[in-house]
CSV table of C-alpha atoms in Angstrom, one decimal:
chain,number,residue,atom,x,y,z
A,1,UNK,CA,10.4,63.8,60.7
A,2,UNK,CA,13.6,65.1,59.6
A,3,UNK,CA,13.5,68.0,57.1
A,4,UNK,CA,16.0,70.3,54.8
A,5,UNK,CA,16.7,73.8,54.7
A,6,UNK,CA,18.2,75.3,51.9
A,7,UNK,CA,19.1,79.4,51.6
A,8,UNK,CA,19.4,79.8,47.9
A,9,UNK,CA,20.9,82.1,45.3
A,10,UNK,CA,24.4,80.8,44.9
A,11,UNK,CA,26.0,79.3,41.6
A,12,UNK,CA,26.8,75.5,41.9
A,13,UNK,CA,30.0,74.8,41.1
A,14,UNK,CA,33.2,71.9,41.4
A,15,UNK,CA,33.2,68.3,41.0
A,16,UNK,CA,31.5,65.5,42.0
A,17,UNK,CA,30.7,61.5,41.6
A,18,UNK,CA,28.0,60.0,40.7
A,19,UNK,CA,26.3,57.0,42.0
A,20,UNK,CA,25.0,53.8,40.9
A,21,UNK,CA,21.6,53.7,39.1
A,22,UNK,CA,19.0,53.0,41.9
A,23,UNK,CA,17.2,51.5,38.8
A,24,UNK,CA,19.4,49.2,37.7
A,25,UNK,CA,20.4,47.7,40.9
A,26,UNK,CA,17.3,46.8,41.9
A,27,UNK,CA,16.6,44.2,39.2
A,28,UNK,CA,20.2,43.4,39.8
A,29,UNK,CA,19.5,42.4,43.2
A,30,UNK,CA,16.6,40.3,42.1
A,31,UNK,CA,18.7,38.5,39.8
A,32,UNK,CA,20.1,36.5,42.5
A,33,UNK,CA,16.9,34.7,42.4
A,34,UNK,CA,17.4,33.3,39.7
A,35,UNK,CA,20.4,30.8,40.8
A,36,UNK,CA,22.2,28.9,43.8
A,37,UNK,CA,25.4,30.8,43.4
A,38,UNK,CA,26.6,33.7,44.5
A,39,UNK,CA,26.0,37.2,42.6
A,40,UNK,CA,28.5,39.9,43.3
A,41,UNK,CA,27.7,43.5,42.6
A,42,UNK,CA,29.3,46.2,42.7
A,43,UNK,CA,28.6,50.4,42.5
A,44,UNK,CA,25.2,49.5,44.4
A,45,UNK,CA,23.9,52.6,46.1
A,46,UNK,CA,22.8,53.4,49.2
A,47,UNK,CA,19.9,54.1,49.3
A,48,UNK,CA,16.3,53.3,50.9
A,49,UNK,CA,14.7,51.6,48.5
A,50,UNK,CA,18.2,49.2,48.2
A,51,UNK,CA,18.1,48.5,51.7
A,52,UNK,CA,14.1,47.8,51.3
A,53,UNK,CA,15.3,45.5,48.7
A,54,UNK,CA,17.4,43.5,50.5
A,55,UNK,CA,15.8,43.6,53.5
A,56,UNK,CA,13.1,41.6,51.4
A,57,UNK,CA,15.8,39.2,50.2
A,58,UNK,CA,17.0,38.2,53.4
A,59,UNK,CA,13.3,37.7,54.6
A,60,UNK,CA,12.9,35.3,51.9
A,61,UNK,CA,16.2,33.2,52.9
A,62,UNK,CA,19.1,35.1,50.4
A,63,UNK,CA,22.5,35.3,52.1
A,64,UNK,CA,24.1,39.0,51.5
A,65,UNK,CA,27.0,40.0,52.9
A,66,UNK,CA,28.5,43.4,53.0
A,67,UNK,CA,32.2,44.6,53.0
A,68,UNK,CA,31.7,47.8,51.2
A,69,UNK,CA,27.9,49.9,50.8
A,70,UNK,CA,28.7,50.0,47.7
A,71,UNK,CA,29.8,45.6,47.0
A,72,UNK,CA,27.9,42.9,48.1
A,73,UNK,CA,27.3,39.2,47.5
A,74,UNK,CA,24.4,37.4,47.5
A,75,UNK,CA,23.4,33.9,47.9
A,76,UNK,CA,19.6,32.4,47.3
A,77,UNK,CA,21.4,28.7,48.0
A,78,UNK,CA,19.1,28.2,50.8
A,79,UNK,CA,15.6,30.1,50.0
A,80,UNK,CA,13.1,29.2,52.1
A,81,UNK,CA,10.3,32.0,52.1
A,82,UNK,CA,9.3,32.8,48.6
A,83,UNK,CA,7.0,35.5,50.1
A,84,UNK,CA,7.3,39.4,49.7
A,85,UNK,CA,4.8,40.7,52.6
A,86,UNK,CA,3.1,43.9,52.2
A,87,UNK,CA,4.8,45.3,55.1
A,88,UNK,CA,7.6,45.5,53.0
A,89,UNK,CA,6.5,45.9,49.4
A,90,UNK,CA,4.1,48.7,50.3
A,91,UNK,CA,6.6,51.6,49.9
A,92,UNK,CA,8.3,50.8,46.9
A,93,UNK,CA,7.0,49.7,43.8
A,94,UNK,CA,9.8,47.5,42.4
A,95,UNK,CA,9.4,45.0,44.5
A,96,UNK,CA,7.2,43.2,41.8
A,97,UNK,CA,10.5,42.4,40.4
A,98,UNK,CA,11.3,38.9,42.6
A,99,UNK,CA,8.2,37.7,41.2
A,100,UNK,CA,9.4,36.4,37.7
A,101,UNK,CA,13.0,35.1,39.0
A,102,UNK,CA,11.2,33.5,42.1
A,103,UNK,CA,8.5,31.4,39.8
A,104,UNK,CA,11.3,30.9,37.1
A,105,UNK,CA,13.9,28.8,39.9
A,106,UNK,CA,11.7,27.9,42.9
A,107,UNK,CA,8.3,27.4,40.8
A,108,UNK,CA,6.3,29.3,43.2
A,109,UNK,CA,5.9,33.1,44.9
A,110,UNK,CA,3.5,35.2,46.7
A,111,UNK,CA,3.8,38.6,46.2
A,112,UNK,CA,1.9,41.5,47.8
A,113,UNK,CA,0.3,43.8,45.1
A,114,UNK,CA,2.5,46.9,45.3
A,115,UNK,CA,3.1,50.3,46.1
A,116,UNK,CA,5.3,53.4,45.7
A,117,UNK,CA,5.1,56.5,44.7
A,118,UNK,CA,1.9,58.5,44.0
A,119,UNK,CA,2.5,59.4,40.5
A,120,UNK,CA,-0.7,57.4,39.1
A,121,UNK,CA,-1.8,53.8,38.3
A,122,UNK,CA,1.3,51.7,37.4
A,123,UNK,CA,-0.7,48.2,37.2
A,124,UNK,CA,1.2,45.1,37.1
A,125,UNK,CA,-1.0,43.0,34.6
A,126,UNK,CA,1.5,43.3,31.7
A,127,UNK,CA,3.6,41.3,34.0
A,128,UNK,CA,0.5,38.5,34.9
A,129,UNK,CA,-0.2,38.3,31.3
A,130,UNK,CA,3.9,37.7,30.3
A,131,UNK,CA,3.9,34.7,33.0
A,132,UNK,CA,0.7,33.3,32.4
A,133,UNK,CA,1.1,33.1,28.8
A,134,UNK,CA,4.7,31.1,30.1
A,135,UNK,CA,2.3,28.1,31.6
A,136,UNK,CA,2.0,29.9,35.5
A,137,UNK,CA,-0.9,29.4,37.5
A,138,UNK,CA,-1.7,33.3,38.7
A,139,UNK,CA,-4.3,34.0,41.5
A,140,UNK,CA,-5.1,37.6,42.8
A,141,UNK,CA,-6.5,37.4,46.1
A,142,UNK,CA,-6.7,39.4,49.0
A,143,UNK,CA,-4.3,41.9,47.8
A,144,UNK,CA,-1.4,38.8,47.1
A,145,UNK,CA,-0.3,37.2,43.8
A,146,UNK,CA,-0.1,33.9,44.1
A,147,UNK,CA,2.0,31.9,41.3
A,148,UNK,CA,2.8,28.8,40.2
A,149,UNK,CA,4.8,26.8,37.5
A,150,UNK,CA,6.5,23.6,37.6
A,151,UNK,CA,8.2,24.9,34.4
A,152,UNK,CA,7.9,28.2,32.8
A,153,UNK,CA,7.7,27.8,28.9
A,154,UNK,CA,9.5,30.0,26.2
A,155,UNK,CA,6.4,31.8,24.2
A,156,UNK,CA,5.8,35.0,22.0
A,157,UNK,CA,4.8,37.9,24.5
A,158,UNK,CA,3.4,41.4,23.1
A,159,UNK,CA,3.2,44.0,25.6
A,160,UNK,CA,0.1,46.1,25.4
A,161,UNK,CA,2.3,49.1,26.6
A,162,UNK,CA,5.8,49.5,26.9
A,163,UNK,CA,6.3,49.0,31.0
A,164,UNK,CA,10.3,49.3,32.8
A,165,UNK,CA,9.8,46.6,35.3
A,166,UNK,CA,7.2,44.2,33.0
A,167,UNK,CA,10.0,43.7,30.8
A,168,UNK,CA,12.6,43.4,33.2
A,169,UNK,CA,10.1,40.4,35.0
A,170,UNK,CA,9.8,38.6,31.8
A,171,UNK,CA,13.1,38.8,30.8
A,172,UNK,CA,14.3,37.3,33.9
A,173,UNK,CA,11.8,34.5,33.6
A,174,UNK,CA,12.5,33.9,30.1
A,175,UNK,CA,16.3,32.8,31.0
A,176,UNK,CA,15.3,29.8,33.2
A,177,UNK,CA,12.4,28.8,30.6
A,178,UNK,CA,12.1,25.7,28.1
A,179,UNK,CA,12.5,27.3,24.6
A,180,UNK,CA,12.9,30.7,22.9
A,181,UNK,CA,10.5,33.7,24.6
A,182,UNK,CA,10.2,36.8,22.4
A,183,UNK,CA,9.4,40.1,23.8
A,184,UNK,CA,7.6,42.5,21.8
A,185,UNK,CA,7.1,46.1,22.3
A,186,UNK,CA,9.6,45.8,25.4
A,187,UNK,CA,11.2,49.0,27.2
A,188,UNK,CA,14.3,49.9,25.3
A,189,UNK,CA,15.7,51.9,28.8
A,190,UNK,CA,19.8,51.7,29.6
A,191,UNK,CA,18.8,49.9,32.7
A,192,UNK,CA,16.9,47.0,30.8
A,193,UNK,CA,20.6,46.4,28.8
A,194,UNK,CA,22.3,46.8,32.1
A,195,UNK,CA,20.0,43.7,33.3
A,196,UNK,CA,20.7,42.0,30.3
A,197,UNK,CA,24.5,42.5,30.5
A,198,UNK,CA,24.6,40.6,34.1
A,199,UNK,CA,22.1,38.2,32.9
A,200,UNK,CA,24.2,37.0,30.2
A,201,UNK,CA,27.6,36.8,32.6
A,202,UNK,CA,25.5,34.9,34.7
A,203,UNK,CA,25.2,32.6,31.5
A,204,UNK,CA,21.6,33.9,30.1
A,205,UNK,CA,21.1,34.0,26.4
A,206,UNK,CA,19.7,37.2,25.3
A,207,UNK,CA,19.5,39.2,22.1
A,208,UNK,CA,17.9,42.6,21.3
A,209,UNK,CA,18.2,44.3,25.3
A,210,UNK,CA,17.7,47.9,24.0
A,211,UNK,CA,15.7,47.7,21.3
A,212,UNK,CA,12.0,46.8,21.1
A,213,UNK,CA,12.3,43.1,20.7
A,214,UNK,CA,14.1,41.0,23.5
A,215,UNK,CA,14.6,37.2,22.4
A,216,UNK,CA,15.7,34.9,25.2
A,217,UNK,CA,16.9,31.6,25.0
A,218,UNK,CA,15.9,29.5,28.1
A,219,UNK,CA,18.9,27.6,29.9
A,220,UNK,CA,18.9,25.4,32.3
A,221,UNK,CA,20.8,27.0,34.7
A,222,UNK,CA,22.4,30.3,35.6
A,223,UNK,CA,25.4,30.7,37.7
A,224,UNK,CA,26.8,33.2,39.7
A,225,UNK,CA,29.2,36.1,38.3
A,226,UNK,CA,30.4,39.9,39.1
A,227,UNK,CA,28.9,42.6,37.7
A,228,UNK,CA,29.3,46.5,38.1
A,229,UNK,CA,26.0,48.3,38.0
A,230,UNK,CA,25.7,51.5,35.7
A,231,UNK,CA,25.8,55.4,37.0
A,232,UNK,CA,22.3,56.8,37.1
A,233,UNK,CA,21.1,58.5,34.5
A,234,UNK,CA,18.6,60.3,36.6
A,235,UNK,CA,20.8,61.5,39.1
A,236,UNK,CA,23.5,62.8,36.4
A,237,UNK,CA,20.5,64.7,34.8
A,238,UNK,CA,19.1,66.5,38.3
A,239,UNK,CA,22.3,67.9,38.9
A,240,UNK,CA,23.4,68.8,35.4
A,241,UNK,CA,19.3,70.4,35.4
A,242,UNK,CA,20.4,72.3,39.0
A,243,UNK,CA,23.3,74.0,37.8
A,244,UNK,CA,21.8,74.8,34.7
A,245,UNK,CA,19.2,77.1,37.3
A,246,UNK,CA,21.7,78.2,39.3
A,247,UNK,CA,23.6,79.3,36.3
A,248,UNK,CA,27.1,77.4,37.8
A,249,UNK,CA,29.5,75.0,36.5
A,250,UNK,CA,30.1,71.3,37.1
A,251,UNK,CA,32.3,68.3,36.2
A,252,UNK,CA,31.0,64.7,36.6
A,253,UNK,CA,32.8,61.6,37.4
A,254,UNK,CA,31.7,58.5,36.4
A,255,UNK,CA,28.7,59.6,34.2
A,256,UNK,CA,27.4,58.8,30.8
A,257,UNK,CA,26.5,61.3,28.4
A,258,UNK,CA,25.3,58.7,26.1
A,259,UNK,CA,22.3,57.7,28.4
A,260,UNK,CA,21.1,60.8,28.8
A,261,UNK,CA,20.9,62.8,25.1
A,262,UNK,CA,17.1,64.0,25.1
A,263,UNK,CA,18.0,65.7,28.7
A,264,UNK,CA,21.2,66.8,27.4
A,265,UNK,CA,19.5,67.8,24.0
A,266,UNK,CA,17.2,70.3,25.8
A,267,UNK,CA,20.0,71.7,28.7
A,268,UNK,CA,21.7,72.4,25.4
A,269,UNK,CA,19.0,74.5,24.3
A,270,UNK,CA,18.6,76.6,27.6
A,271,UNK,CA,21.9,77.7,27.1
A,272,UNK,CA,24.4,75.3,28.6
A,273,UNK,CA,28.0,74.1,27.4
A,274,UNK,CA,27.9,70.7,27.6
A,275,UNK,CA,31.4,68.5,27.0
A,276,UNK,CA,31.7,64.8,27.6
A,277,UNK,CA,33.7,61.4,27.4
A,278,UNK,CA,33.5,58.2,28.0
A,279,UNK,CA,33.0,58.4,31.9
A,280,UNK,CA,32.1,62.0,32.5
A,281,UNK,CA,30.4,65.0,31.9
A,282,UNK,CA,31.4,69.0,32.1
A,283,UNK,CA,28.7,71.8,32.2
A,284,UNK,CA,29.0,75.5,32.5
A,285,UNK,CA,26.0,78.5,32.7
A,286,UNK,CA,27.6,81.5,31.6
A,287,UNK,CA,24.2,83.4,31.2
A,288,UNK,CA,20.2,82.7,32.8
A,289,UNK,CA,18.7,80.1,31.1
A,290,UNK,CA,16.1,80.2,28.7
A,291,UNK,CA,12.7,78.2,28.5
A,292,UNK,CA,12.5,74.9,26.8
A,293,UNK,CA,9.5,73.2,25.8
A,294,UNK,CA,9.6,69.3,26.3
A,295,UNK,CA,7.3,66.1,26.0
A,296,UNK,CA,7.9,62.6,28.1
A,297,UNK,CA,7.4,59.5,26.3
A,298,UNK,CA,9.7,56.1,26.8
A,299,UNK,CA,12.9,56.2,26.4
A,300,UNK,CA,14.9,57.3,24.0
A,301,UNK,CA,12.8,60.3,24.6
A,302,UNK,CA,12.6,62.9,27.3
A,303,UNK,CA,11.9,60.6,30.8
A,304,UNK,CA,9.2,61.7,33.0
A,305,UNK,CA,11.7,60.8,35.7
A,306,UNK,CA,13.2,64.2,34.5
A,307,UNK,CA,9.8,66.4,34.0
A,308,UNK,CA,10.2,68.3,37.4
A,309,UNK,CA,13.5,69.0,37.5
A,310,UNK,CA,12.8,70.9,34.4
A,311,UNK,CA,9.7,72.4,36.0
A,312,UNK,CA,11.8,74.1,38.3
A,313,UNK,CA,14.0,75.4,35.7
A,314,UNK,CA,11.9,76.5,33.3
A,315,UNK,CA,10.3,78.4,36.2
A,316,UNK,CA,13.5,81.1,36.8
A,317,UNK,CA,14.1,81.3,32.8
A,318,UNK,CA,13.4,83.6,30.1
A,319,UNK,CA,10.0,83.0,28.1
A,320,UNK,CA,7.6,80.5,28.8
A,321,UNK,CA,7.8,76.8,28.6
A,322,UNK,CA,5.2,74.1,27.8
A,323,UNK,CA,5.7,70.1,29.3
A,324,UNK,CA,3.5,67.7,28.3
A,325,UNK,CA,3.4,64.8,30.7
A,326,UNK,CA,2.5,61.7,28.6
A,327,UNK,CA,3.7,58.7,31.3
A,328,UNK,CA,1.7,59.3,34.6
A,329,UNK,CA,-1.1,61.1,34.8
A,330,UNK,CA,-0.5,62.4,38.5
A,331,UNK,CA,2.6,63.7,37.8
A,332,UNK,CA,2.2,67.6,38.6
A,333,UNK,CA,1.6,67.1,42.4
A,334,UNK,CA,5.1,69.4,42.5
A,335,UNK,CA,3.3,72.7,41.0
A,336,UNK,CA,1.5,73.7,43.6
A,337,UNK,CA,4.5,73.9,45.6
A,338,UNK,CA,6.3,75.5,43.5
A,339,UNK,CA,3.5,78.3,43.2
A,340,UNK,CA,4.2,78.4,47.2
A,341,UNK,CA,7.6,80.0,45.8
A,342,UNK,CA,6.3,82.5,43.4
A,343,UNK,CA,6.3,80.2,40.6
A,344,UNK,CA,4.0,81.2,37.7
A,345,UNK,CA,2.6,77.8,36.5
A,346,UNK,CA,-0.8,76.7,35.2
A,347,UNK,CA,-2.0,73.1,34.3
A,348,UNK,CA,-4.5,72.6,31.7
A,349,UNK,CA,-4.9,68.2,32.1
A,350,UNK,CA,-1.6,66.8,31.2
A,351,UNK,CA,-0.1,69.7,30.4
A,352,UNK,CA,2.0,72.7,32.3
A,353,UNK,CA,2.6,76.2,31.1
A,354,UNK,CA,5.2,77.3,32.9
A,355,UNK,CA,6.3,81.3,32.4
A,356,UNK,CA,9.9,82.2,33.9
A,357,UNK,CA,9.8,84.8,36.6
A,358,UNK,CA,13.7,86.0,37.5
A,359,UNK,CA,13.5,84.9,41.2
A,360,UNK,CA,11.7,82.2,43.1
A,361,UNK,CA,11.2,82.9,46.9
A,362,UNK,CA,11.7,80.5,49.9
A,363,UNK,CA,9.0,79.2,51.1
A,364,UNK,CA,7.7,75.9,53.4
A,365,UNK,CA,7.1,73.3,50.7
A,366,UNK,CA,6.4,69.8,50.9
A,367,UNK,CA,7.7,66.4,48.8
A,368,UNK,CA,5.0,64.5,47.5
A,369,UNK,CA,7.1,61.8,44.9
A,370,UNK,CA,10.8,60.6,45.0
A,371,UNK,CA,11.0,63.2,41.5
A,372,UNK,CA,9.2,66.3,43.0
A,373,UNK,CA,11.4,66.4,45.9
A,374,UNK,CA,14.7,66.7,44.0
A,375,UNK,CA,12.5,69.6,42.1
A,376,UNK,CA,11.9,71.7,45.4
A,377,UNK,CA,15.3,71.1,45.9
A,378,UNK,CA,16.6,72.9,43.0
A,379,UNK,CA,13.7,75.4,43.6
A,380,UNK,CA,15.2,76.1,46.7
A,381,UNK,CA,18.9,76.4,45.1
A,382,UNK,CA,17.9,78.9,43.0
A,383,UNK,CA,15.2,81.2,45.6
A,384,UNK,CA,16.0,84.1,47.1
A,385,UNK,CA,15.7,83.1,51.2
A,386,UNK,CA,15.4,79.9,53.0
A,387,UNK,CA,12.7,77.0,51.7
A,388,UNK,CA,12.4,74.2,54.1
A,389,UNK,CA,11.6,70.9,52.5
A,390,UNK,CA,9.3,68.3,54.5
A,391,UNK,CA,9.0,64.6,53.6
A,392,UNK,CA,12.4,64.6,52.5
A,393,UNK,CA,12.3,60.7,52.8
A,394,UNK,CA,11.1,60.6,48.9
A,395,UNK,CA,14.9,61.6,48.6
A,396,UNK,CA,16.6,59.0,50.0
A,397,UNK,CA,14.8,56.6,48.0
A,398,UNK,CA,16.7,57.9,45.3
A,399,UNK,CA,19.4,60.3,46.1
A,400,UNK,CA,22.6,59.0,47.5
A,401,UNK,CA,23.9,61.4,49.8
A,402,UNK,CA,22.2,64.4,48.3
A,403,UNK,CA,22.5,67.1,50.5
A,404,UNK,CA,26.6,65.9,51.1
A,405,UNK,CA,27.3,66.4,47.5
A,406,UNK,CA,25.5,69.4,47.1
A,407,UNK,CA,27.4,71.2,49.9
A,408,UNK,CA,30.5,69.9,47.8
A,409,UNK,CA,29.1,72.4,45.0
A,410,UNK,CA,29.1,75.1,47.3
A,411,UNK,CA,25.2,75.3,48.6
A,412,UNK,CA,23.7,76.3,51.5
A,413,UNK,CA,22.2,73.1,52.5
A,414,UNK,CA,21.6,71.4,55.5
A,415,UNK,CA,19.3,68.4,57.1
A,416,UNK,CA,17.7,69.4,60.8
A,417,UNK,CA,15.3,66.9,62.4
């Protein structure tokens, strides 16, 4: 099992790129579902949840073919299997996502309950309840959904709680259904509009992607169309948090500041210089960073995609922080690896109390989330010594060349098996 070993202490600084969102090209990908012709995507990244992804595509009978890692085109012309097996679901979550496209244009799909990380319960009944209230026929049994509609119908849906992929299901649903479908109380994240924005080239009506009412008016087709996937927002954030630490500088290509202001709100108040434009971003740490108290709650607010990158932060700055966790409630896994490096961290239910020390130290730590590795990665950054990282395959579910781009910034990083 391969591992990485970081010897920390050194400032990050240069320029790098950023990829595309893992969490927008997934949905993306599932959109080719949704029609006979062929979807071409660009900026897709390469990473092992996108090859999960389309490895489950091609199982189901979807055409992709490859000139670039980062283009492709897809085909669902010829579908014959619309089956996602637990074999391939198990490790990643948003496979749950070919469920609404797959009932919306073939009528029928069997979908193994998912997986993922293990961050807490993520249940999947918000997305049940969307398609059943649509006319489907839903069965749970023996750890498979199996669904059915001869035609999904446009209805009023009000989501209990506000869920990423539950709206993204419905939403891609809605487009192929008879009549108007109104989505209350949906997720108002940059990835849902990116959806919406390729939905509506591929010749979806849809109003309100970004707020907290979606209306979609069903068509009877959708066709195929190219579409650029947006820079990830989470990505952009764990290295603009890691240089914070290390107290470096860095300039960003092809990232959005506009995404990303609650994260760039509270870098801000640690004590970095933040500049931006349209399609980058430039930080510099002229001084140790100080300790910023945050809460995560749905976007527009702080993400809990972000929590532990700021955990590892707020653990080598001055003062003493307090993070409220308010998404997932096994979202700490990461602190008692971080107390492996010195950290000083204690956790009263949801909430951390996190008092800056000026030095972590290298230690043998171990990934337990997709999030909480890139945390002990920055831990190690900033540590005096070497840390060596196991179960570093939680990063490349969501980290493009991590370790490559870091070494561009000047680390001392490498991968060893």
């Amino acid at each position: 099992m391969q591992k990485l070993v970081i010897h920390g202490g050194k400032p990050l600084c240069g320029e790098i790129n950023i990829s595309g969102a893992k969490n927008a090209a997934l949905p993306a990908l599932c959109a080719s579902l949704l029609t006979n012709d062929t979807l071409k995507l660009r900026n897709i990244p390469d990473l092992k949840d996108v090859t999960t992804m389309m490895n489950l595509l091609k199982q189901m009978g979807v055409t992709i073919l490859t000139n670039d890692p980062s283009e492709m085109e897809l085909s669902a012309a010829h579908l014959t299997n619309p089956t996602a097996p637990y074999e391939m679901v198990k490790t990643m979550r948003a496979a749950i996502l070919v469920l609404g496209p797959l009932l919306a244009h073939k009528g029928e799909a069997i979908i193994s309950l998912p997986g993922g990380c293990a961050i807490g319960l993520r249940p999947v009944d918000q997305h049940i309840k969307g398609l059943q209230a649509m006319g489907a026929e839903i069965k749970i049994e023996h750890g498979y959904i199996h669904a059915k509609a001869t035609k999904l119908v446009g209805t009023r849906i009000v989501m209990d709680i506000v869920t990423v992929t539950g709206t993204e299901n419905l939403m891609m649903a809605a487009c192929l259904a008879s009549g108007l479908t109104i989505l209350e109380n949906a997720a108002r994240e940059p990835e849902i509009i990116d959806l919406a924005q390729c939905l509506i080239k591929m010749g979806a009506n849809i109003e309100g992607a970004g707020t907290d009412v979606i209306t979609i008016q069903g068509v009877e087709a959708l066709h195929g169309c190219m579409h650029d996937v947006m820079p990830d927002r989470i990505e952009t954030g764990t290295f603009l948090t890691a240089v914070t630490a290390s107290s470096g500088e860095i300039h960003l290509k092809g990232a959005r500041a506009d995404m990303l202001d609650a994260v760039i709100d509270k870098l801000q108040e640690a004590g970095a210089i933040i500049h931006s434009g349209e399609n980058w971003i430039h930080l510099t740490m002229n001084q140790p960073p100080k300790s910023v108290s945050l809460r995560t709650a749905p976007y527009p607010a702080f993400p809990t995609d972000m929590q532990a990158q700021f955990m590892t932060l707020n653990s080598v700055a001055n003062g003493t922080a307090i993070i409220t966790e308010t998404i997932f409630e096994n979202r700490f896994m990461h602190v008692q690896e971080l107390r492996r490096m010195n950290a000083e961290i204690t956790v009263e239910g949801n909430t951390a109390i996190v008092h800056g020390i000026p030095k972590l130290d290298g230690a043998n730590v171990m990934a337990t989330d997709l999030r909480a590795s890139a945390s002990l990665v920055i831990a190690g950054l900033v540590a005096q010594g070497e840390t060596v990282i196991d179960r570093i395959y939680h990063l490349d579910r969501g980290y493009e060349r991590i370790e490559q781009k870091l070494v561009h910034l000047g680390a001392r990083i490498a991968r060893i098996n």
